PDB file of C-alpha atoms and ligand atoms in Angstrom:
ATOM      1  CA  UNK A  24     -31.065  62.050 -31.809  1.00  0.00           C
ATOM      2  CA  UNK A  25     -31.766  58.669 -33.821  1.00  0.00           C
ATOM      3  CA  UNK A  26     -30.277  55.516 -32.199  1.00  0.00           C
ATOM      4  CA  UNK A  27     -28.676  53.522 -35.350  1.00  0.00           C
ATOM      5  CA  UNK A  28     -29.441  49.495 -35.615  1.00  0.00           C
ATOM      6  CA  UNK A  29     -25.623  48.993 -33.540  1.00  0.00           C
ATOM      7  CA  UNK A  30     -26.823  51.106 -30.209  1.00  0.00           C
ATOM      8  CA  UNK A  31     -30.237  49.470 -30.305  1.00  0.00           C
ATOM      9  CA  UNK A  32     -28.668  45.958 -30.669  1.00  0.00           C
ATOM     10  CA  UNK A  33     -26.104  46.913 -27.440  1.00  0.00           C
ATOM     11  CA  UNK A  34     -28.931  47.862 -25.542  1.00  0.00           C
ATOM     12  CA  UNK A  35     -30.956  44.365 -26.506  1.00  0.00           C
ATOM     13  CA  UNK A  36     -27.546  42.616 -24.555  1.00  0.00           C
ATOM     14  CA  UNK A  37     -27.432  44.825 -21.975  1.00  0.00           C
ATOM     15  CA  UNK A  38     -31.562  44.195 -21.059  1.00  0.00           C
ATOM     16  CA  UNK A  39     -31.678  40.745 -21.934  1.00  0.00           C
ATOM     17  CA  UNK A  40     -28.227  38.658 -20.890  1.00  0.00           C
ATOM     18  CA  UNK A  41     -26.409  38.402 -17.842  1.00  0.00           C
ATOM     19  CA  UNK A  42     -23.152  40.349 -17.643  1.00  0.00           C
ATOM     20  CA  UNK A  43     -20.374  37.425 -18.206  1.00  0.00           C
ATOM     21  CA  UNK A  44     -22.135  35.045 -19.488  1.00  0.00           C
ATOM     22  CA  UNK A  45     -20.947  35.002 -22.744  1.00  0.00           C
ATOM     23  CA  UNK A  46     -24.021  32.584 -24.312  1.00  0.00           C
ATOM     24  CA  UNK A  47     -26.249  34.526 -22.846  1.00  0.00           C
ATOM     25  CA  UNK A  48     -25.320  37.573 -25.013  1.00  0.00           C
ATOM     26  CA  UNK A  49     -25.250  35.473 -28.383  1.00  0.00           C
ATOM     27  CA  UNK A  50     -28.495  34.261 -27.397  1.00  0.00           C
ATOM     28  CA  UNK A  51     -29.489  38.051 -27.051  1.00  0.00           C
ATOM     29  CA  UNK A  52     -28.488  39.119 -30.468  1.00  0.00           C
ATOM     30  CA  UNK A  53     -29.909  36.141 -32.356  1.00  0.00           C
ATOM     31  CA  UNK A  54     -33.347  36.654 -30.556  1.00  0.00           C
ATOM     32  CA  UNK A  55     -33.013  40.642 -31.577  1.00  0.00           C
ATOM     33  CA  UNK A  56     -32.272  39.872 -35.166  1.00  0.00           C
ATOM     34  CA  UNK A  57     -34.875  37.593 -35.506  1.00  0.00           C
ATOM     35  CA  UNK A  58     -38.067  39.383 -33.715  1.00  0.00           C
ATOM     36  CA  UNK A  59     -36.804  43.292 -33.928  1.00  0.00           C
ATOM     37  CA  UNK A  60     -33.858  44.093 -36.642  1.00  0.00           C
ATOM     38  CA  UNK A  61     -32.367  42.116 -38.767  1.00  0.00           C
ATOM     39  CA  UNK A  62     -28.371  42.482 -39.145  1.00  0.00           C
ATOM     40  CA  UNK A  63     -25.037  41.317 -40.530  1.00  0.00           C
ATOM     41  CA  UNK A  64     -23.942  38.984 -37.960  1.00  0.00           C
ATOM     42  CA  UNK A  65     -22.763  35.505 -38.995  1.00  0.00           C
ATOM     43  CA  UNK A  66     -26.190  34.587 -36.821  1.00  0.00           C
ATOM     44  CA  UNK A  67     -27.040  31.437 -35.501  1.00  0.00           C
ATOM     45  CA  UNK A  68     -26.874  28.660 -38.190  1.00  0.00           C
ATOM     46  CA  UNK A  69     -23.669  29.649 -39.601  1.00  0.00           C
ATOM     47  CA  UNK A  70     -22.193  30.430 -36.172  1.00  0.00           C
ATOM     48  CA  UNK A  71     -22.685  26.565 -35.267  1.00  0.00           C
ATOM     49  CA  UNK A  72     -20.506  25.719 -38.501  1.00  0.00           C
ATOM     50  CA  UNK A  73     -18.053  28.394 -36.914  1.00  0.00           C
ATOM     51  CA  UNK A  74     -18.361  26.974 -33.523  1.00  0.00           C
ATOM     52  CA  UNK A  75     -17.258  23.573 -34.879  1.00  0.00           C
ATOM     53  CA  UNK A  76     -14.459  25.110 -36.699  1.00  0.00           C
ATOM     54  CA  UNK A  77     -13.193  26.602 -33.521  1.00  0.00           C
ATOM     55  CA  UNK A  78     -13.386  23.889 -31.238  1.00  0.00           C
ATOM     56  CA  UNK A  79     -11.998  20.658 -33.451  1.00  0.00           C
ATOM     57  CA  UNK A  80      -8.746  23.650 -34.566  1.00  0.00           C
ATOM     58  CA  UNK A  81      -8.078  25.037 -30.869  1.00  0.00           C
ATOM     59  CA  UNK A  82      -6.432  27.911 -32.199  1.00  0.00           C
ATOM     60  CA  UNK A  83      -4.221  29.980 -29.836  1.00  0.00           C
ATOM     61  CA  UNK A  84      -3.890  32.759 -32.364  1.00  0.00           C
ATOM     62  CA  UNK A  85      -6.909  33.765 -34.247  1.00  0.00           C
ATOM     63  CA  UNK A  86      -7.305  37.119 -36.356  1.00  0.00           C
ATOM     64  CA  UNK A  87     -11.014  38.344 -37.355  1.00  0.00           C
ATOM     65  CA  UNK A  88     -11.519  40.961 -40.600  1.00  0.00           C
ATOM     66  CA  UNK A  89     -14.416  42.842 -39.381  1.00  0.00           C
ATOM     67  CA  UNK A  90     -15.534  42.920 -35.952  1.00  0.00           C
ATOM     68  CA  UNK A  91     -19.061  45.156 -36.798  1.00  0.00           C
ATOM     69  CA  UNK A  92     -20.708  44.162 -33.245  1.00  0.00           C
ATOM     70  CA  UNK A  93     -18.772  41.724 -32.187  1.00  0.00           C
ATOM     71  CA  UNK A  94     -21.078  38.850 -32.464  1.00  0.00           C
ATOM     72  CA  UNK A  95     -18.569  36.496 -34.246  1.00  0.00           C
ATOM     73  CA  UNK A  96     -16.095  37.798 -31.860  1.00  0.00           C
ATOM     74  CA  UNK A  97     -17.413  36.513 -28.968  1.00  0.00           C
ATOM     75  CA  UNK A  98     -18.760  33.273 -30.274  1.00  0.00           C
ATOM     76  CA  UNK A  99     -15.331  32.344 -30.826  1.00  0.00           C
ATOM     77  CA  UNK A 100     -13.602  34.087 -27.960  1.00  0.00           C
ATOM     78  CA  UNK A 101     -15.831  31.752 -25.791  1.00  0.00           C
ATOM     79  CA  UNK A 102     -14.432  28.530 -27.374  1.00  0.00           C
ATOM     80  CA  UNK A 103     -10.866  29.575 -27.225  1.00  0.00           C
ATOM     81  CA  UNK A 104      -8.641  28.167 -24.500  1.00  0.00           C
ATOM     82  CA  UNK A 105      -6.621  30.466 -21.988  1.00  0.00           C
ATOM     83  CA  UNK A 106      -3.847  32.622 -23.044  1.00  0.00           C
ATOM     84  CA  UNK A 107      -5.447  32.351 -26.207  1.00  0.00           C
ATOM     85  CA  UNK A 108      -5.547  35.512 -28.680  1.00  0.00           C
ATOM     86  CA  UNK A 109      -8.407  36.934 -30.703  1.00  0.00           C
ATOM     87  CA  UNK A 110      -7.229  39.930 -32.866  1.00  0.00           C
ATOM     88  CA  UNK A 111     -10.157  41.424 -34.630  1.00  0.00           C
ATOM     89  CA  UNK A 112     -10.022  44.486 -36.692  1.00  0.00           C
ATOM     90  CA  UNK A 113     -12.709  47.088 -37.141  1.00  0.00           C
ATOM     91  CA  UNK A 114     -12.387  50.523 -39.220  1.00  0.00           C
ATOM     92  CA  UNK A 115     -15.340  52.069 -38.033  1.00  0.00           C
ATOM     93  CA  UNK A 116     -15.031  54.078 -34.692  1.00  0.00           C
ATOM     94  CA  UNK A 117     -18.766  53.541 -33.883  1.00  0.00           C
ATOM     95  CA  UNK A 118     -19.166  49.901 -34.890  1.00  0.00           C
ATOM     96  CA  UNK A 119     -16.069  49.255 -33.032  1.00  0.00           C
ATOM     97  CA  UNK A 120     -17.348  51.213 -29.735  1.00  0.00           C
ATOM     98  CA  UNK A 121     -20.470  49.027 -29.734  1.00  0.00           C
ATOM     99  CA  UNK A 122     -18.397  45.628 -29.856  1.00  0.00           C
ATOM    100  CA  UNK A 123     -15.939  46.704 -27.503  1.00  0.00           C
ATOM    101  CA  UNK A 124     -19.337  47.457 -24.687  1.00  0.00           C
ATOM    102  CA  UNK A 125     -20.892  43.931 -26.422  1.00  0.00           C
ATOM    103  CA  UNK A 126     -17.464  41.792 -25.849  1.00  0.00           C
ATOM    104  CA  UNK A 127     -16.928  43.574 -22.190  1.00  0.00           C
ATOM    105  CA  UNK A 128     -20.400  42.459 -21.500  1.00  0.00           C
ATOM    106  CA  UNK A 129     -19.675  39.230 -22.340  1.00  0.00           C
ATOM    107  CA  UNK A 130     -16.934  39.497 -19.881  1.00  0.00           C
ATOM    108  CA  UNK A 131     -14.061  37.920 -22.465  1.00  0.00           C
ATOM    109  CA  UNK A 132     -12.122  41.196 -23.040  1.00  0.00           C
ATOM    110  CA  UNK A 133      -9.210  39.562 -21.823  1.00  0.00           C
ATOM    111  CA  UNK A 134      -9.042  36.771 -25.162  1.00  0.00           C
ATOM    112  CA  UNK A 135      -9.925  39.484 -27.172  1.00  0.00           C
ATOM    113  CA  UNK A 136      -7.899  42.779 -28.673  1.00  0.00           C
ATOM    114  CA  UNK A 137      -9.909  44.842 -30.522  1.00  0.00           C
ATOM    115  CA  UNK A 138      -8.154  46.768 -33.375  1.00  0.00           C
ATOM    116  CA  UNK A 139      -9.375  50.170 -35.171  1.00  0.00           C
ATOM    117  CA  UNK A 140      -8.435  50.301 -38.743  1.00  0.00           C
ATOM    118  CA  UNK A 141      -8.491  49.013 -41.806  1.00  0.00           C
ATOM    119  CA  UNK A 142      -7.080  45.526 -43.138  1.00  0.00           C
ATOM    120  CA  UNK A 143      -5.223  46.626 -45.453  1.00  0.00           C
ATOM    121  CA  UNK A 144      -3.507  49.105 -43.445  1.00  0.00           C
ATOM    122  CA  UNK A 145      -3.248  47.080 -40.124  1.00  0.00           C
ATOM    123  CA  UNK A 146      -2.008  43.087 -41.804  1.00  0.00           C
ATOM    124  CA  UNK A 147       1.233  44.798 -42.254  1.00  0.00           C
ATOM    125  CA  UNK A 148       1.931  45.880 -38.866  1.00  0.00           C
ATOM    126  CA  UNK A 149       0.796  42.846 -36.811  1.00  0.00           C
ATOM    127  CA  UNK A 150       4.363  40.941 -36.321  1.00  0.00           C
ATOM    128  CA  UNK A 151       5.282  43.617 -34.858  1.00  0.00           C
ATOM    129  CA  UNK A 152       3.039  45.504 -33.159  1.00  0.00           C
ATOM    130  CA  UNK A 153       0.739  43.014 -31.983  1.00  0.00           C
ATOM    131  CA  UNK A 154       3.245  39.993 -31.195  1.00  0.00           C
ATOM    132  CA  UNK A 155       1.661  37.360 -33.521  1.00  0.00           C
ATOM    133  CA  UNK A 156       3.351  35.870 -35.687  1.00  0.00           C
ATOM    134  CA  UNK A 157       1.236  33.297 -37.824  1.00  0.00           C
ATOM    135  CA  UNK A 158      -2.312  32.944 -37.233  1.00  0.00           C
ATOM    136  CA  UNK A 159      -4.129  29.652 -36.462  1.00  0.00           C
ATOM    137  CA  UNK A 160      -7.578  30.787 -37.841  1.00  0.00           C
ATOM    138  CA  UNK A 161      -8.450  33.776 -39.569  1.00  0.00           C
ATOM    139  CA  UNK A 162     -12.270  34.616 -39.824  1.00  0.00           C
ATOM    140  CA  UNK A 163     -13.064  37.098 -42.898  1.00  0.00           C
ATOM    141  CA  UNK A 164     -16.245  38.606 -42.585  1.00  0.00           C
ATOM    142  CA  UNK A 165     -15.547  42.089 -43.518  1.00  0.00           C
ATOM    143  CA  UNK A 166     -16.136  44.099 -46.887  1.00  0.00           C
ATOM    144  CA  UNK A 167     -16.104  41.108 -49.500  1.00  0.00           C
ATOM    145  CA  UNK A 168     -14.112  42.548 -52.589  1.00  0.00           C
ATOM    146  CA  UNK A 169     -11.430  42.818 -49.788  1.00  0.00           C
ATOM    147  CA  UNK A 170     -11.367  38.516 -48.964  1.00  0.00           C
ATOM    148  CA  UNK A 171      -9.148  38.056 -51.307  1.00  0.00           C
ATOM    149  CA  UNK A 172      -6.563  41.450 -51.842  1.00  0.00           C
ATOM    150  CA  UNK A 173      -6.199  40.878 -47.503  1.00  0.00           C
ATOM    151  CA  UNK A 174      -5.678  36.832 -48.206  1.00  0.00           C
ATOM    152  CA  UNK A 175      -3.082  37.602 -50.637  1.00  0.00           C
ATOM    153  CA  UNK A 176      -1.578  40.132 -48.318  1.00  0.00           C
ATOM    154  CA  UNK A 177      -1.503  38.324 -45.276  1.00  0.00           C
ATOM    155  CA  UNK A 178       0.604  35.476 -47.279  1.00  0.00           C
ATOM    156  CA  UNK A 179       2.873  38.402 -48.479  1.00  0.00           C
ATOM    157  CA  UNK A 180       3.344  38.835 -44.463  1.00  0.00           C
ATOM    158  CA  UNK A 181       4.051  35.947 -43.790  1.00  0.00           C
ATOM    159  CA  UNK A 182       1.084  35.481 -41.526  1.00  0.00           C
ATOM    160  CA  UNK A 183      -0.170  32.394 -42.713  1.00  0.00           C
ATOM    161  CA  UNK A 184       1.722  28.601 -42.019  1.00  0.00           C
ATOM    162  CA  UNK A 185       1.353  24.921 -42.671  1.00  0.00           C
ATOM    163  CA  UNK A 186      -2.280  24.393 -41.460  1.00  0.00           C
ATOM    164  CA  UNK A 187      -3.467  27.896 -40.917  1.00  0.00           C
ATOM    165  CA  UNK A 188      -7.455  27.955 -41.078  1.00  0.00           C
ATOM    166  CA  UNK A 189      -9.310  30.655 -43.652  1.00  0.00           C
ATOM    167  CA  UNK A 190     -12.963  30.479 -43.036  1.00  0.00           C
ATOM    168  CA  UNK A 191     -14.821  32.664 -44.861  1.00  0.00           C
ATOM    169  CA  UNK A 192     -18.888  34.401 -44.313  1.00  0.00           C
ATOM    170  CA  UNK A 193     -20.865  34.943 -47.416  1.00  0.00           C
ATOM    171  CA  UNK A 194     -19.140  33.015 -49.758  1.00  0.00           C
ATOM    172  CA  UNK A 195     -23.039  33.238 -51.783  1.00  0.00           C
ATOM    173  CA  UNK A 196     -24.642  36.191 -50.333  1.00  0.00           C
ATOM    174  CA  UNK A 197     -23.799  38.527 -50.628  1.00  0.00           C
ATOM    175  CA  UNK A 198     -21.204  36.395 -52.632  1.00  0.00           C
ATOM    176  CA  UNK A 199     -16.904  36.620 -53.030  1.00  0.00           C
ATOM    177  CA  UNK A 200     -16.287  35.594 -56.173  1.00  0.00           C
ATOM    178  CA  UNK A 201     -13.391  35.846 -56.716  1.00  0.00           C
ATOM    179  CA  UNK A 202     -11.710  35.060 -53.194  1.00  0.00           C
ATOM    180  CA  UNK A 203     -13.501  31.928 -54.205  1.00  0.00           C
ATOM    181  CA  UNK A 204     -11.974  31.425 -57.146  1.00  0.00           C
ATOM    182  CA  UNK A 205      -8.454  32.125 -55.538  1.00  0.00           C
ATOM    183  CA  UNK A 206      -9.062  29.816 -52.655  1.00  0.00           C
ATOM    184  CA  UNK A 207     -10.793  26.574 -54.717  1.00  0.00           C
ATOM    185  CA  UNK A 208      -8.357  26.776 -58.008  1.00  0.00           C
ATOM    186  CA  UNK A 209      -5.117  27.899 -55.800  1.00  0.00           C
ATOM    187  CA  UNK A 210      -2.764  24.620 -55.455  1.00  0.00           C
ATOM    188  CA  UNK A 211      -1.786  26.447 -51.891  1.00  0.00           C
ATOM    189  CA  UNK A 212      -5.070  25.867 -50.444  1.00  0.00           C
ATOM    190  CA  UNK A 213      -7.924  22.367 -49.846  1.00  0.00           C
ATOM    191  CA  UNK A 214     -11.499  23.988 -49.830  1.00  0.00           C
ATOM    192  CA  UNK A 215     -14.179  23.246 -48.514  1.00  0.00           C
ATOM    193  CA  UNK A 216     -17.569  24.636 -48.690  1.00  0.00           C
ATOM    194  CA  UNK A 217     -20.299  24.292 -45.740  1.00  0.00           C
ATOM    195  CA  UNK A 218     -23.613  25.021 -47.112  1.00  0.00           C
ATOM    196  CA  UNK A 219     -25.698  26.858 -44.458  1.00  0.00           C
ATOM    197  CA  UNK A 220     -27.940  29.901 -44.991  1.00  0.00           C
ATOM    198  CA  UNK A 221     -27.942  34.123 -45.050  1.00  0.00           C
ATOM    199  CA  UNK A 222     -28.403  34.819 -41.332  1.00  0.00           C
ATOM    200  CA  UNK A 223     -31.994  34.607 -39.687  1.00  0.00           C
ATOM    201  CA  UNK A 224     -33.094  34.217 -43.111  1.00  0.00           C
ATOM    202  CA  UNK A 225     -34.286  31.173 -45.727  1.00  0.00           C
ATOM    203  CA  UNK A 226     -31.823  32.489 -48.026  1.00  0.00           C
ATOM    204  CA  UNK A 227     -28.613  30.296 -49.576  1.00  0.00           C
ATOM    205  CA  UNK A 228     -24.974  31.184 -47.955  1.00  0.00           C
ATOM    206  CA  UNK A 229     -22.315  29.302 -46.622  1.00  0.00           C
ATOM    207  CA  UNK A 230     -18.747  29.350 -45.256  1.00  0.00           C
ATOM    208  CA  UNK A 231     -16.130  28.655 -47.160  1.00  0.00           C
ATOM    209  CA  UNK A 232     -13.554  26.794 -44.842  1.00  0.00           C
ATOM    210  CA  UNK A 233      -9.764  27.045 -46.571  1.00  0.00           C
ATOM    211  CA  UNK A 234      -6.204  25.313 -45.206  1.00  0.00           C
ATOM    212  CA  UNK A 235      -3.286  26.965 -46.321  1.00  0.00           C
ATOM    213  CA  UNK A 236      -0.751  24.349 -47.754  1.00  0.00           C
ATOM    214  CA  UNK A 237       2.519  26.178 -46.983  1.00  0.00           C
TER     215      UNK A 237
HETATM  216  N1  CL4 B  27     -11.012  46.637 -44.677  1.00  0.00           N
HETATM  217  C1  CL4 B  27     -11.632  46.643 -43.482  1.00  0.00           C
HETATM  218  N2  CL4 B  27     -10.921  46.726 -42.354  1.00  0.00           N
HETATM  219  C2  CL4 B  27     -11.558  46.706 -41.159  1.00  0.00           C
HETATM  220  N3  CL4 B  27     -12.909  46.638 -41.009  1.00  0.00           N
HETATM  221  C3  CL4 B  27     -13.624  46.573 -42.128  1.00  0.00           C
HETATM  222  C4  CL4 B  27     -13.046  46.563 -43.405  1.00  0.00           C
HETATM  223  N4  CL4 B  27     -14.025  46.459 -44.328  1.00  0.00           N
HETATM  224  C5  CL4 B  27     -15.193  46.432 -43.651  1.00  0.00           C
HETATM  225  N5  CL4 B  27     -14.945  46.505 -42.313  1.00  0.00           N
HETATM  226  C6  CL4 B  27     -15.957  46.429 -41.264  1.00  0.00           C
HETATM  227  O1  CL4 B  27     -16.506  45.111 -41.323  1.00  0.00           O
HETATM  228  C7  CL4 B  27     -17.933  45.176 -41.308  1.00  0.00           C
HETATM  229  C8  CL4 B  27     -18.448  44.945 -42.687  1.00  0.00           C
HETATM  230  C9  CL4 B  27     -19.002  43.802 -43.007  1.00  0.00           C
HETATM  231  C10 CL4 B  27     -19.518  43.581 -44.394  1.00  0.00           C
HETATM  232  N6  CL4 B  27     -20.497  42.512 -44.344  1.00  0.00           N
HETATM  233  C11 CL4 B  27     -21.486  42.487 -45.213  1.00  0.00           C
HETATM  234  O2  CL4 B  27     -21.600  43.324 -46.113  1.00  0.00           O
HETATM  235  C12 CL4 B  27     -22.524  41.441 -45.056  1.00  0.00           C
HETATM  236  C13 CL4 B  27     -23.716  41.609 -45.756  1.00  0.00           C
HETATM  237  C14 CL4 B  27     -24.713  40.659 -45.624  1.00  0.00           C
HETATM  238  N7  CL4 B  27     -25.914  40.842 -46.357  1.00  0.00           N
HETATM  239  O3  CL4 B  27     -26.043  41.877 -47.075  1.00  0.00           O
HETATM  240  O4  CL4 B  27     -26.823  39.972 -46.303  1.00  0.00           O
HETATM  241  C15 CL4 B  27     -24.563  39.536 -44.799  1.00  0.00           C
HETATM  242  C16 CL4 B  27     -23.351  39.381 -44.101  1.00  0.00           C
HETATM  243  O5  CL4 B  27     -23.134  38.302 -43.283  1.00  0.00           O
HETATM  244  C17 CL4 B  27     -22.328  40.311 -44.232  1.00  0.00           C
HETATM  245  O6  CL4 B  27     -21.149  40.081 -43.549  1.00  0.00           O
HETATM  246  C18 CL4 B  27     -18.259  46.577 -40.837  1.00  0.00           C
HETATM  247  O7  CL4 B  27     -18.242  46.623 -39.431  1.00  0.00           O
HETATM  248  C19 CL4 B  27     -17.122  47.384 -41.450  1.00  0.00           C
HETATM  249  O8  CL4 B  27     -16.894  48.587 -40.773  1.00  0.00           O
HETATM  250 MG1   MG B  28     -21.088  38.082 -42.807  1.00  0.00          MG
END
């Protein structure tokens, strides 16, 4: 049977980094979406402007909206200190099997707890199922007419306090409108917009970096 783009990128990590070394597999998946297939991974450029993010905010609690191969996931698991948390939710089984053999590989499974659902569905449950109950830094880089109903529901939850971090992929391409609307207009929240571009390509994007006001 056909390998699909996810299985072909797993096996790039598990050829060309070293097992724990978690730069090592970020340098992997750049260097196969750049010379092989191209795919939807925050990428290099933009994950500097998320590196930076991470390390000034040293969250302890950090939730990601769409793991897809865990890319993102282990760029920032890698900056977070220990007993740090990384909650990252993924609906699709096989998108989420591939990050979960792409973060082991990376040897940070411990920072990082993997969730299979959807937003919508999960958000609700996380106080008490998962133990967390405001997140530092939320990273949404999941389906983007769902930014802003899964910003508006994790305030509902109460998951979001004084300070908490929204930082937002693809703010241009392939574009949230109207999460950036919300975000930029909302007297709840200071914007602020880091111009980068679409992964691996010459394309405009950026992240959209939010702090919730309380
Ligand atoms: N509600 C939900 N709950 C849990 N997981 C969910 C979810 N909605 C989507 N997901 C998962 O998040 C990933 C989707 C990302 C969409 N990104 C994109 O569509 C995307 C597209 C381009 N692009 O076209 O250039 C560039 C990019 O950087 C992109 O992130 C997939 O793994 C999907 O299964
Ligand atoms: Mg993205």
């Amino acid at each position: 049977t056909q390998s699909t783009r996810p299985q072909r990128l797993l096996s790039a990590v598990q050829k060309n980094a070293t097992r724990g070394d978690p730069c090592s597999v970020v340098k992997a998946i750049d260097q196969f979406c750049r010379s092989k297939e191209w795919a939807m991974n925050v990428g290099d450029e933009k994950g500097c402007i998320l590196d930076s993010v991470v390390s000034e905010l040293n969250p302890t609690t950090v939730l990601e909206l769409g793991t897809y191969c865990g890319y993102s996931t282990v760029r920032i698991a890698n900056l977070l200190p220990p007993h740090a948390k990384l909650i990252t939710l993924e609906f699709n089984p096989d998108f989420a099997a591939i990050a979960r053999q792409v973060i082991a590989w990376s040897g940070l499974e411990e920072k990082v707890q993997l969730v299979e659902g959807a937003s919508g569905d999960l958000i609700p449950k996380i106080k008490q199922d998962f133990g967390v109950q405001t997140f530092d830094l939320v990273f949404l880089d999941h389906w983007k007419d769902r930014y802003l109903p899964d910003t508006k529901l994790m305030e509902a939850c109460g998951l979001l306090r004084k300070g908490s971090i929204l930082l937002a992929d693809n703010v241009i391409c392939p574009g949230t409108p109207d999460y950036l609307e919300y975000v930029r207009s909302s007297p709840r929240y200071e914007s602020q917009y880091f111009k980068s571009h679409l992964e691996y390509t010459k394309v405009e994007d950026g992240l959209e970096k939010s702090v919730f006001l309380g």
